[in-house]
Amino acid sequence: MKSKTEFGSKIGLIAATVGSAVGLGNIWRFPAEAQAGGGSAFLLLYTLCVLVLGIPVMLAEFSLGRASKSDAIGAFGKIVPGTRWKIVGTGAVLASYLIMSYYMVVAAWTFEYLFESVTGGLYVGAEGAGASELRELFDARMDSYIGSDLRPLIFTWLFILINIGVLLGGVRKGIERLSNILMPLLFVILAVMCVVSLSLPNASEGVSFFLKPDFTKITPGVVVSALGQAFFSLSLGMGILITYSSYYPKTTNLPRTSVIVALMSLLVAVMVGLIIFPAVKSFGLDNDPLRGATLVFVTLPEIFARMPMPQLWSSLFFVLLFSAALTSTVSSAEVVIAMLEDRRGMSRRRATLTVLLPLMAISSVCSLSFGSLSDFTIFGRTIFDLLDNFSTDFLLPFVSMGVCIFVGWIAPRNLLGNELSNHGRLRSPFSKPALFVIRYIAPVLIVLIFTYKYL
Ligand code: PHE
C-alpha cells in the first residue's frame, strides 16, 4: 500500500491548519458580526465559544482524522466498520464543496481589488475628493468591479487556476509550502496595520468600543451568531480538520496544536478589530453598517484614500485578504480531492481537476448572482445567498453535531483519549473535559441554537 502523505514539519502543519482557519471569516465577516453584536460583547462571547466549544470539537475532528489516516468520509468507516455515520462525512464533503463554490467568488473580489490597488485604478479620481464624493466614488467602483458580469468572472477563473496550481503540487510541495510563506506574511501585515490604525487620531474610542465589555448588549441572537462565527472561523464541520489531521504524524501533540490554531485564529480576529474599529471611528464612518461587502470594498478604500499613500495600505490590506482566502480555499478543495484519491483511487492530478474544473462553471453562477442573475431568486434568495445559508446555517451545525455524537458515543470509548495522549506517551489533562463537552455540551447547545434560530 502507498504510504500515507504527511506534512513535512511541525511548523508546516500548524501553518497549513492556521491557514485554513484564518480566512475571510476572520477578516471580512468578524468585524461586521462584532459591530452588530455590540463590539466587545460579541468578542467576549466569540472568545468563549472558541475556547470552550471550538477546541473540543476541533479535537474530535483531529482524533477522527489522525486515528483513521483517511479522508473525511472514510474516517468514519475505518473507526467503526460498516457504520452509517459515514453520512456525516458525506455532509462534510458537501459543505466544503458548496462553501468553496461561493467563497471563490468573494476571494476573487479580493484578488480584483488587490490588482486595482497595485495598479492604482481603484484610487483614480480620489485625490482631493470630499467625504461624500469618496463614498459615491467607491460605491460606483464596487458596482463596476463586483456588480458587472465579466470582470468578476475573469478574476474568479484566475483564482481557481491559482488554486489548481497549488493543489497539483500536493500536500507538502503545494499546501504546506504556500502556507509557510503566506502565514508569516499575514501576521507581519496585520501587525503593521494595527500600529498604523492605532496611531490615528481618536483611535482610542474605537478600541474601547471593541474591547470594553458591555454586558447589556448580550442577547440570544448575539449568542447564536457568536457560536456560528466561532465554528466557521475555526473551519469546523467541513471535514477540513479531519483531512488535514490525517496528514499529521503520529507524534503530533493534538491538544497543543488545537490550542495554537484556536488562539491564532482569535488573535487574527482581535487584530482585525484593532485595525478596523479605530480607523472607522477616527474617520467618523462608524455609523456605516459594516455588513456584507461594504466594509471591505467601500469603507476601507474610503479610509485608505484619506491617508497618505493610499495605494500602499490598500495593496497591503488586499494581499492580506487574498492570502487568508487562498489558504482557506485550498483546504476545502483538499477535502474533496483526498476523498477522490482515497475512495476512487484517482491520481492527484485527476482528482484536483475533477474538483476544481467544474467550479469554473458553478462559481460563475454564484458570481453572476451579483450581476445579471441578481433577480433570479429561489425562496427569495439569490443563488449565492442560498448556498451560503444552506451550508453555513444547516450543514455545518449538522456535521459538527454528528462528529461529536460519533466520537463521543459511537466510536470506541478510548479513541479520543488515545489520540490526545498519543497512546499514553503524552500527559493529557484535556481528555476528560474535552470528552464531556463532546458528549453532552456541544450537541445540546447546537440543537438549542438550531431550534432558536429556526422555530
Ligand atoms: N475558517 C475559514 C474562514 O474563516 C472557513 C473556510 C475554510 C471557508 C475553507 C472556506 C474554505 O474563512
Tab-separated table of C-alpha atoms and ligand atoms in Angstrom:
chain	number	residue	atom	x	y	z
A	1	MET	CA	0.000	0.000	0.000
A	2	LYS	CA	1.143	3.523	-0.766
A	3	SER	CA	2.244	5.134	2.480
A	4	LYS	CA	0.013	7.974	3.601
A	5	THR	CA	1.164	11.503	2.772
A	6	GLU	CA	2.253	13.542	5.787
A	7	PHE	CA	3.118	17.171	6.383
A	8	GLY	CA	6.875	17.675	6.332
A	9	SER	CA	7.336	19.676	9.537
A	10	LYS	CA	5.634	20.767	12.705
A	11	ILE	CA	5.665	24.399	11.659
A	12	GLY	CA	4.297	23.484	8.247
A	13	LEU	CA	1.420	21.525	9.711
A	14	ILE	CA	0.495	24.377	12.002
A	15	ALA	CA	0.853	26.957	9.215
A	16	ALA	CA	-1.448	24.925	6.974
A	17	THR	CA	-4.079	24.405	9.668
A	18	VAL	CA	-3.964	28.024	10.820
A	19	GLY	CA	-4.096	28.975	7.137
A	20	SER	CA	-7.348	27.122	6.767
A	21	ALA	CA	-8.838	28.593	9.920
A	22	VAL	CA	-7.823	32.165	9.231
A	23	GLY	CA	-9.860	33.287	6.277
A	24	LEU	CA	-12.443	35.743	5.097
A	25	GLY	CA	-14.420	34.594	8.124
A	26	ASN	CA	-11.965	36.313	10.445
A	27	ILE	CA	-11.231	39.368	8.371
A	28	TRP	CA	-14.405	40.060	6.468
A	29	ARG	CA	-17.226	38.548	8.490
A	30	PHE	CA	-15.922	39.083	12.005
A	31	PRO	CA	-15.945	42.917	12.144
A	32	ALA	CA	-19.477	43.004	10.734
A	33	GLU	CA	-20.736	40.489	13.282
A	34	ALA	CA	-18.873	42.264	16.061
A	35	GLN	CA	-20.356	45.621	15.144
A	36	ALA	CA	-23.876	44.187	15.044
A	37	GLY	CA	-23.315	42.378	18.346
A	38	GLY	CA	-22.185	45.443	20.276
A	39	GLY	CA	-18.415	45.124	19.758
A	40	SER	CA	-16.886	43.880	22.968
A	41	ALA	CA	-19.921	41.806	23.986
A	42	PHE	CA	-19.615	39.867	20.773
A	43	LEU	CA	-15.866	39.491	21.171
A	44	LEU	CA	-16.303	38.062	24.641
A	45	LEU	CA	-18.894	35.509	23.569
A	46	TYR	CA	-16.923	34.599	20.470
A	47	THR	CA	-13.808	34.009	22.586
A	48	LEU	CA	-15.772	31.841	24.991
A	49	CYS	CA	-17.255	29.812	22.137
A	50	VAL	CA	-13.835	29.282	20.564
A	51	LEU	CA	-12.220	28.183	23.809
A	52	VAL	CA	-14.985	26.178	25.444
A	53	LEU	CA	-16.690	24.586	22.446
A	54	GLY	CA	-14.405	25.154	19.473
A	55	ILE	CA	-11.302	23.474	20.884
A	56	PRO	CA	-13.057	20.255	21.985
A	57	VAL	CA	-14.911	19.914	18.673
A	58	MET	CA	-11.639	20.559	16.863
A	59	LEU	CA	-10.067	17.775	18.926
A	60	ALA	CA	-12.891	15.429	17.926
A	61	GLU	CA	-12.153	16.101	14.242
A	62	PHE	CA	-8.398	15.731	14.786
A	63	SER	CA	-8.876	12.375	16.530
A	64	LEU	CA	-11.017	11.067	13.696
A	65	GLY	CA	-8.526	12.098	11.036
A	66	ARG	CA	-5.338	11.094	12.755
A	67	ALA	CA	-6.610	7.749	14.074
A	68	SER	CA	-8.024	6.708	10.711
A	69	LYS	CA	-5.491	8.360	8.398
A	70	SER	CA	-8.408	8.568	5.975
A	71	ASP	CA	-10.441	11.139	4.105
A	72	ALA	CA	-13.472	12.776	5.725
A	73	ILE	CA	-15.899	10.029	4.683
A	74	GLY	CA	-13.558	7.048	5.030
A	75	ALA	CA	-12.565	8.106	8.558
A	76	PHE	CA	-15.926	7.040	9.982
A	77	GLY	CA	-15.828	3.597	8.365
A	78	LYS	CA	-12.222	2.981	9.410
A	79	ILE	CA	-13.088	3.602	13.031
A	80	VAL	CA	-16.401	1.723	13.105
A	81	PRO	CA	-16.509	-0.591	10.065
A	82	GLY	CA	-19.796	-0.564	8.201
A	83	THR	CA	-21.153	2.420	10.127
A	84	ARG	CA	-23.978	4.527	8.753
A	85	TRP	CA	-22.392	7.584	10.329
A	86	LYS	CA	-20.440	7.940	7.122
A	87	ILE	CA	-23.326	10.191	6.142
A	88	VAL	CA	-21.821	12.823	8.455
A	89	GLY	CA	-18.634	12.665	6.414
A	90	THR	CA	-20.648	12.996	3.226
A	91	GLY	CA	-22.272	16.103	4.697
A	92	ALA	CA	-18.832	17.481	5.483
A	93	VAL	CA	-17.567	16.958	1.948
A	94	LEU	CA	-20.711	18.533	0.556
A	95	ALA	CA	-20.347	21.509	2.919
A	96	SER	CA	-16.751	22.012	1.839
A	97	TYR	CA	-17.649	21.945	-1.814
A	98	LEU	CA	-20.642	24.258	-1.543
A	99	ILE	CA	-18.865	26.759	0.681
A	100	MET	CA	-15.868	26.734	-1.614
A	101	SER	CA	-18.052	27.412	-4.643
A	102	TYR	CA	-19.296	30.768	-3.379
A	103	TYR	CA	-16.235	31.613	-1.296
A	104	MET	CA	-14.168	31.559	-4.513
A	105	VAL	CA	-16.247	34.498	-5.701
A	106	VAL	CA	-15.511	36.701	-2.689
A	107	ALA	CA	-11.892	35.566	-2.803
A	108	ALA	CA	-11.811	36.672	-6.422
A	109	TRP	CA	-13.076	40.131	-5.440
A	110	THR	CA	-10.170	40.451	-3.041
A	111	PHE	CA	-7.908	39.499	-5.930
A	112	GLU	CA	-9.538	42.095	-8.163
A	113	TYR	CA	-9.185	44.785	-5.508
A	114	LEU	CA	-5.568	43.778	-4.967
A	115	PHE	CA	-4.940	44.165	-8.665
A	116	GLU	CA	-6.687	47.546	-8.750
A	117	SER	CA	-4.800	48.728	-5.643
A	118	VAL	CA	-1.431	47.812	-7.077
A	119	THR	CA	-2.152	49.378	-10.458
A	120	GLY	CA	-3.822	52.376	-8.799
A	121	GLY	CA	-7.085	52.026	-10.742
A	122	LEU	CA	-9.108	51.915	-7.527
A	123	TYR	CA	-7.946	55.383	-6.482
A	124	VAL	CA	-8.215	57.218	-9.799
A	125	GLY	CA	-10.202	60.391	-9.098
A	126	ALA	CA	-9.984	60.034	-5.309
A	127	GLU	CA	-7.348	62.673	-4.753
A	128	GLY	CA	-8.788	65.869	-3.332
A	129	ALA	CA	-12.328	64.450	-3.267
A	130	GLY	CA	-14.586	65.343	-0.327
A	131	ALA	CA	-16.136	62.800	2.030
A	132	SER	CA	-19.414	62.337	0.185
A	133	GLU	CA	-17.718	62.256	-3.198
A	134	LEU	CA	-15.437	59.500	-1.935
A	135	ARG	CA	-18.402	57.468	-0.802
A	136	GLU	CA	-20.035	57.832	-4.203
A	137	LEU	CA	-16.809	57.036	-5.979
A	138	PHE	CA	-16.197	53.780	-4.100
A	139	ASP	CA	-19.846	52.760	-4.286
A	140	ALA	CA	-19.629	53.166	-8.042
A	141	ARG	CA	-16.322	51.287	-8.171
A	142	MET	CA	-17.857	48.408	-6.252
A	143	ASP	CA	-20.771	48.332	-8.676
A	144	SER	CA	-18.474	48.125	-11.634
A	145	TYR	CA	-15.984	45.686	-10.099
A	146	ILE	CA	-18.406	43.320	-8.425
A	147	GLY	CA	-21.781	44.023	-9.981
A	148	SER	CA	-20.695	43.705	-13.597
A	149	ASP	CA	-20.730	40.341	-15.329
A	150	LEU	CA	-17.425	39.712	-16.992
A	151	ARG	CA	-14.791	41.313	-14.750
A	152	PRO	CA	-15.505	39.312	-11.585
A	153	LEU	CA	-15.820	36.147	-13.679
A	154	ILE	CA	-12.334	36.568	-15.061
A	155	PHE	CA	-10.886	37.031	-11.585
A	156	THR	CA	-12.869	34.039	-10.317
A	157	TRP	CA	-11.406	31.844	-13.051
A	158	LEU	CA	-7.909	33.144	-12.372
A	159	PHE	CA	-8.300	32.491	-8.670
A	160	ILE	CA	-9.465	28.927	-9.379
A	161	LEU	CA	-6.418	28.431	-11.629
A	162	ILE	CA	-4.132	29.559	-8.810
A	163	ASN	CA	-5.809	27.003	-6.541
A	164	ILE	CA	-5.252	24.302	-9.146
A	165	GLY	CA	-1.585	25.271	-9.389
A	166	VAL	CA	-1.102	24.971	-5.632
A	167	LEU	CA	-3.084	21.763	-5.255
A	168	LEU	CA	-1.330	19.951	-8.106
A	169	GLY	CA	1.814	20.386	-6.019
A	170	GLY	CA	0.307	18.100	-3.377
A	171	VAL	CA	0.243	18.366	0.391
A	172	ARG	CA	3.896	19.161	1.072
A	173	LYS	CA	5.038	20.988	-2.001
A	174	GLY	CA	1.736	22.720	-2.605
A	175	ILE	CA	-0.319	23.417	0.516
A	176	GLU	CA	2.448	23.335	3.118
A	177	ARG	CA	4.878	25.412	1.137
A	178	LEU	CA	2.237	28.016	0.329
A	179	SER	CA	1.195	28.288	3.990
A	180	ASN	CA	4.784	28.557	5.160
A	181	ILE	CA	5.140	31.676	3.032
A	182	LEU	CA	1.731	33.302	3.379
A	183	MET	CA	1.070	32.853	7.100
A	184	PRO	CA	4.133	34.765	8.367
A	185	LEU	CA	3.409	37.429	5.742
A	186	LEU	CA	-0.159	37.693	7.003
A	187	PHE	CA	0.928	38.293	10.591
A	188	VAL	CA	3.507	40.891	9.588
A	189	ILE	CA	0.935	42.837	7.563
A	190	LEU	CA	-1.587	42.635	10.398
A	191	ALA	CA	0.966	43.936	12.894
A	192	VAL	CA	1.985	46.857	10.685
A	193	MET	CA	-1.605	47.832	10.008
A	194	CYS	CA	-2.511	47.603	13.701
A	195	VAL	CA	0.244	50.063	14.549
A	196	VAL	CA	-0.884	52.453	11.818
A	197	SER	CA	-4.532	52.275	12.770
A	198	LEU	CA	-3.898	52.646	16.488
A	199	SER	CA	-1.896	55.791	15.874
A	200	LEU	CA	-4.734	57.571	14.046
A	201	PRO	CA	-6.407	60.469	15.909
A	202	ASN	CA	-9.209	59.320	18.263
A	203	ALA	CA	-8.244	55.702	17.757
A	204	SER	CA	-8.881	55.003	21.432
A	205	GLU	CA	-12.650	55.455	21.030
A	206	GLY	CA	-12.680	52.653	18.512
A	207	VAL	CA	-10.574	50.499	20.814
A	208	SER	CA	-12.927	50.954	23.715
A	209	PHE	CA	-15.974	50.122	21.595
A	210	PHE	CA	-14.217	46.879	20.692
A	211	LEU	CA	-12.597	45.938	23.992
A	212	LYS	CA	-14.602	47.463	26.858
A	213	PRO	CA	-17.159	44.869	27.925
A	214	ASP	CA	-20.782	45.975	27.816
A	215	PHE	CA	-22.836	43.033	29.004
A	216	THR	CA	-26.150	44.699	28.275
A	217	LYS	CA	-25.562	44.066	24.589
A	218	ILE	CA	-25.718	40.304	25.017
A	219	THR	CA	-28.943	38.856	23.604
A	220	PRO	CA	-29.823	35.316	22.468
A	221	GLY	CA	-29.323	36.475	18.882
A	222	VAL	CA	-25.769	37.615	19.631
A	223	VAL	CA	-25.007	34.254	21.267
A	224	VAL	CA	-26.229	32.443	18.169
A	225	SER	CA	-24.085	34.477	15.816
A	226	ALA	CA	-21.022	34.244	18.081
A	227	LEU	CA	-21.252	30.461	18.053
A	228	GLY	CA	-21.787	30.324	14.291
A	229	GLN	CA	-18.858	32.647	13.765
A	230	ALA	CA	-16.612	30.593	16.080
A	231	PHE	CA	-17.355	27.359	14.236
A	232	PHE	CA	-16.996	28.887	10.787
A	233	SER	CA	-13.775	30.660	11.586
A	234	LEU	CA	-12.190	27.508	13.013
A	235	SER	CA	-13.146	25.600	9.833
A	236	LEU	CA	-15.243	23.152	11.857
A	237	GLY	CA	-17.868	20.918	10.273
A	238	MET	CA	-16.334	20.932	6.809
A	239	GLY	CA	-14.143	17.849	7.077
A	240	ILE	CA	-11.079	20.075	6.697
A	241	LEU	CA	-9.632	19.277	10.091
A	242	ILE	CA	-10.302	15.550	9.610
A	243	THR	CA	-8.495	15.661	6.273
A	244	TYR	CA	-5.543	17.775	7.430
A	245	SER	CA	-5.048	15.742	10.605
A	246	SER	CA	-4.929	12.577	8.503
A	247	TYR	CA	-1.629	14.089	7.265
A	248	TYR	CA	-0.339	14.661	10.823
A	249	PRO	CA	2.376	12.310	12.017
A	250	LYS	CA	1.521	10.025	14.940
A	251	THR	CA	3.799	12.119	17.145
A	252	THR	CA	1.914	15.408	16.719
A	253	ASN	CA	0.609	16.756	20.005
A	254	LEU	CA	-3.064	17.260	19.150
A	255	PRO	CA	-4.172	19.255	22.210
A	256	ARG	CA	-1.296	21.673	21.791
A	257	THR	CA	-1.975	22.014	18.053
A	258	SER	CA	-5.654	22.742	18.664
A	259	VAL	CA	-4.860	25.429	21.228
A	260	ILE	CA	-2.339	27.083	18.913
A	261	VAL	CA	-4.745	27.071	15.973
A	262	ALA	CA	-7.640	28.436	18.047
A	263	LEU	CA	-5.521	31.149	19.636
A	264	MET	CA	-4.041	32.229	16.310
A	265	SER	CA	-7.482	32.448	14.769
A	266	LEU	CA	-8.681	34.505	17.739
A	267	LEU	CA	-5.604	36.693	17.580
A	268	VAL	CA	-6.243	37.469	13.931
A	269	ALA	CA	-9.851	38.428	14.683
A	270	VAL	CA	-8.724	40.691	17.545
A	271	MET	CA	-6.040	42.309	15.399
A	272	VAL	CA	-8.520	42.882	12.591
A	273	GLY	CA	-10.839	44.528	15.115
A	274	LEU	CA	-7.967	46.716	16.287
A	275	ILE	CA	-7.376	47.796	12.712
A	276	ILE	CA	-10.972	48.381	11.675
A	277	PHE	CA	-12.724	49.937	14.679
A	278	PRO	CA	-10.139	52.649	15.414
A	279	ALA	CA	-9.909	53.540	11.710
A	280	VAL	CA	-13.652	53.654	11.245
A	281	LYS	CA	-14.072	55.779	14.396
A	282	SER	CA	-11.206	58.045	13.533
A	283	PHE	CA	-12.696	58.926	10.155
A	284	GLY	CA	-16.208	59.203	11.551
A	285	LEU	CA	-17.516	56.295	9.493
A	286	ASP	CA	-18.790	54.339	12.472
A	287	ASN	CA	-22.433	54.841	11.615
A	288	ASP	CA	-21.972	52.847	8.451
A	289	PRO	CA	-23.206	49.330	8.563
A	290	LEU	CA	-20.125	47.157	8.226
A	291	ARG	CA	-22.211	44.332	6.831
A	292	GLY	CA	-21.734	42.480	3.616
A	293	ALA	CA	-19.372	43.745	1.048
A	294	THR	CA	-19.481	47.376	2.172
A	295	LEU	CA	-16.869	47.324	4.897
A	296	VAL	CA	-14.036	45.852	2.935
A	297	PHE	CA	-14.863	47.139	-0.506
A	298	VAL	CA	-16.223	50.613	0.224
A	299	THR	CA	-15.495	51.805	3.772
A	300	LEU	CA	-11.873	50.713	3.856
A	301	PRO	CA	-10.928	52.172	0.465
A	302	GLU	CA	-12.549	55.407	1.702
A	303	ILE	CA	-10.266	55.313	4.727
A	304	PHE	CA	-7.183	54.483	2.679
A	305	ALA	CA	-7.974	57.333	0.291
A	306	ARG	CA	-7.830	59.794	3.182
A	307	MET	CA	-4.478	58.527	4.403
A	308	PRO	CA	-1.100	59.323	2.953
A	309	MET	CA	-0.051	56.622	0.453
A	310	PRO	CA	-3.459	55.036	-0.160
A	311	GLN	CA	-2.151	52.568	-2.724
A	312	LEU	CA	0.401	51.138	-0.324
A	313	TRP	CA	-2.070	50.480	2.511
A	314	SER	CA	-4.693	49.249	0.154
A	315	SER	CA	-2.300	46.822	-1.552
A	316	LEU	CA	-1.081	45.517	1.792
A	317	PHE	CA	-4.610	45.012	3.049
A	318	PHE	CA	-5.722	43.152	-0.059
A	319	VAL	CA	-2.592	40.956	-0.012
A	320	LEU	CA	-3.689	40.073	3.499
A	321	LEU	CA	-7.205	39.167	2.418
A	322	PHE	CA	-6.012	37.353	-0.674
A	323	SER	CA	-3.577	35.217	1.348
A	324	ALA	CA	-6.142	34.429	4.001
A	325	ALA	CA	-8.660	33.424	1.337
A	326	LEU	CA	-6.248	31.280	-0.683
A	327	THR	CA	-5.015	29.180	2.234
A	328	SER	CA	-8.674	28.552	3.114
A	329	THR	CA	-9.913	27.617	-0.356
A	330	VAL	CA	-7.090	25.122	-0.871
A	331	SER	CA	-8.051	23.468	2.414
A	332	SER	CA	-11.668	22.993	1.408
A	333	ALA	CA	-10.656	21.704	-2.017
A	334	GLU	CA	-8.280	19.260	-0.327
A	335	VAL	CA	-11.226	17.642	1.500
A	336	VAL	CA	-12.812	16.637	-1.783
A	337	ILE	CA	-9.523	15.795	-3.500
A	338	ALA	CA	-8.469	13.497	-0.645
A	339	MET	CA	-11.865	11.827	-0.796
A	340	LEU	CA	-11.495	11.120	-4.526
A	341	GLU	CA	-7.925	9.881	-4.093
A	342	ASP	CA	-8.774	7.590	-1.171
A	343	ARG	CA	-12.141	6.281	-2.243
A	344	ARG	CA	-11.930	6.322	-6.024
A	345	GLY	CA	-8.209	5.681	-6.307
A	346	MET	CA	-7.780	8.765	-8.517
A	347	SER	CA	-4.359	10.258	-9.133
A	348	ARG	CA	-3.619	13.632	-7.520
A	349	ARG	CA	-3.829	15.333	-10.862
A	350	ARG	CA	-7.094	13.797	-11.937
A	351	ALA	CA	-8.694	14.410	-8.525
A	352	THR	CA	-7.577	18.047	-8.473
A	353	LEU	CA	-9.015	18.730	-11.901
A	354	THR	CA	-12.213	16.811	-11.177
A	355	VAL	CA	-12.808	19.005	-8.132
A	356	LEU	CA	-11.794	22.386	-9.468
A	357	LEU	CA	-12.722	22.498	-13.135
A	358	PRO	CA	-16.497	22.233	-12.531
A	359	LEU	CA	-16.129	25.165	-10.121
A	360	MET	CA	-15.304	27.344	-13.095
A	361	ALA	CA	-18.983	26.986	-14.012
A	362	ILE	CA	-20.559	26.719	-10.535
A	363	SER	CA	-18.707	29.691	-9.080
A	364	SER	CA	-19.526	31.651	-12.211
A	365	VAL	CA	-23.216	31.214	-11.496
A	366	CYS	CA	-22.603	32.443	-7.927
A	367	SER	CA	-20.659	35.386	-9.262
A	368	LEU	CA	-23.446	36.271	-11.689
A	369	SER	CA	-25.903	36.456	-8.819
A	370	PHE	CA	-24.406	39.911	-8.200
A	371	GLY	CA	-24.781	40.795	-11.881
A	372	SER	CA	-27.350	39.668	-14.406
A	373	LEU	CA	-28.696	36.880	-12.215
A	374	SER	CA	-29.384	39.185	-9.275
A	375	ASP	CA	-33.127	38.985	-9.888
A	376	PHE	CA	-33.110	35.223	-10.134
A	377	THR	CA	-34.105	34.017	-6.688
A	378	ILE	CA	-35.181	30.750	-5.093
A	379	PHE	CA	-37.123	31.066	-1.786
A	380	GLY	CA	-36.416	34.787	-2.029
A	381	ARG	CA	-32.649	34.316	-2.084
A	382	THR	CA	-30.045	34.656	-4.805
A	383	ILE	CA	-28.048	31.539	-5.629
A	384	PHE	CA	-25.092	32.917	-3.701
A	385	ASP	CA	-27.151	33.509	-0.553
A	386	LEU	CA	-28.919	30.198	-0.891
A	387	LEU	CA	-25.624	28.285	-0.943
A	388	ASP	CA	-24.295	30.340	1.948
A	389	ASN	CA	-27.365	29.868	4.120
A	390	PHE	CA	-27.849	26.187	3.359
A	391	SER	CA	-24.232	25.296	4.047
A	392	THR	CA	-23.334	27.517	6.994
A	393	ASP	CA	-26.675	27.560	8.796
A	394	PHE	CA	-27.686	23.989	8.152
A	395	LEU	CA	-24.872	21.674	7.021
A	396	LEU	CA	-22.164	22.946	9.382
A	397	PRO	CA	-24.162	22.504	12.611
A	398	PHE	CA	-25.451	19.127	11.367
A	399	VAL	CA	-21.926	17.874	10.641
A	400	SER	CA	-20.415	19.233	13.863
A	401	MET	CA	-23.122	17.601	15.904
A	402	GLY	CA	-22.675	14.332	14.021
A	403	VAL	CA	-18.924	14.398	14.644
A	404	CYS	CA	-19.497	14.964	18.361
A	405	ILE	CA	-22.047	12.162	18.672
A	406	PHE	CA	-19.847	9.802	16.696
A	407	VAL	CA	-16.665	10.488	18.654
A	408	GLY	CA	-18.485	10.765	21.985
A	409	TRP	CA	-20.859	7.825	21.789
A	410	ILE	CA	-20.359	5.567	18.777
A	411	ALA	CA	-16.595	5.277	18.339
A	412	PRO	CA	-14.580	3.090	20.731
A	413	ARG	CA	-14.506	4.793	24.121
A	414	ASN	CA	-10.771	5.279	24.167
A	415	LEU	CA	-10.462	6.866	20.707
A	416	LEU	CA	-10.255	10.430	21.975
A	417	GLY	CA	-8.066	9.593	24.991
A	418	ASN	CA	-5.630	7.593	22.865
A	419	GLU	CA	-5.315	10.281	20.240
A	420	LEU	CA	-4.943	13.147	22.696
A	421	SER	CA	-2.263	11.318	24.662
A	422	ASN	CA	-0.553	9.726	21.642
A	423	HIS	CA	-1.417	6.320	23.106
A	424	GLY	CA	-0.204	7.151	26.580
A	425	ARG	CA	3.005	8.900	25.603
A	426	LEU	CA	1.765	12.400	26.496
A	427	ARG	CA	0.050	13.599	29.623
A	428	SER	CA	-3.406	14.642	28.582
A	429	PRO	CA	-5.301	16.552	31.225
A	430	PHE	CA	-7.582	17.748	28.413
A	431	SER	CA	-9.117	14.380	27.523
A	432	LYS	CA	-11.794	14.208	30.219
A	433	PRO	CA	-13.154	17.742	29.929
A	434	ALA	CA	-12.974	17.547	26.134
A	435	LEU	CA	-14.928	14.286	26.118
A	436	PHE	CA	-17.530	15.824	28.414
A	437	VAL	CA	-18.030	18.762	26.076
A	438	ILE	CA	-18.115	16.498	23.015
A	439	ARG	CA	-20.643	14.106	24.552
A	440	TYR	CA	-23.037	16.447	26.284
A	441	ILE	CA	-22.477	20.175	25.956
A	442	ALA	CA	-21.744	20.620	22.264
A	443	PRO	CA	-24.618	18.513	20.857
A	444	VAL	CA	-27.157	20.041	23.244
A	445	LEU	CA	-26.032	23.593	22.520
A	446	ILE	CA	-26.053	23.036	18.780
A	447	VAL	CA	-29.621	21.680	18.932
A	448	LEU	CA	-30.733	24.573	21.151
A	449	ILE	CA	-29.240	27.131	18.878
A	450	PHE	CA	-30.622	25.496	15.811
A	451	THR	CA	-34.114	25.465	17.279
A	452	TYR	CA	-33.829	29.051	18.460
A	453	LYS	CA	-32.829	30.152	15.016
A	454	TYR	CA	-35.489	28.312	13.070
A	455	LEU	CA	-38.501	27.880	15.342
B	1	PHE	N1	-12.148	29.305	8.543
B	1	PHE	C1	-12.421	29.699	7.213
B	1	PHE	C2	-12.677	31.195	7.207
B	1	PHE	O1	-12.753	31.783	8.242
B	1	PHE	C3	-13.597	28.938	6.730
B	1	PHE	C4	-13.379	28.394	5.368
B	1	PHE	C5	-12.437	27.445	5.139
B	1	PHE	C6	-14.130	28.825	4.318
B	1	PHE	C7	-12.250	26.952	3.879
B	1	PHE	C8	-13.939	28.361	3.043
B	1	PHE	C9	-13.000	27.423	2.821
B	1	PHE	O2	-12.765	31.830	6.196
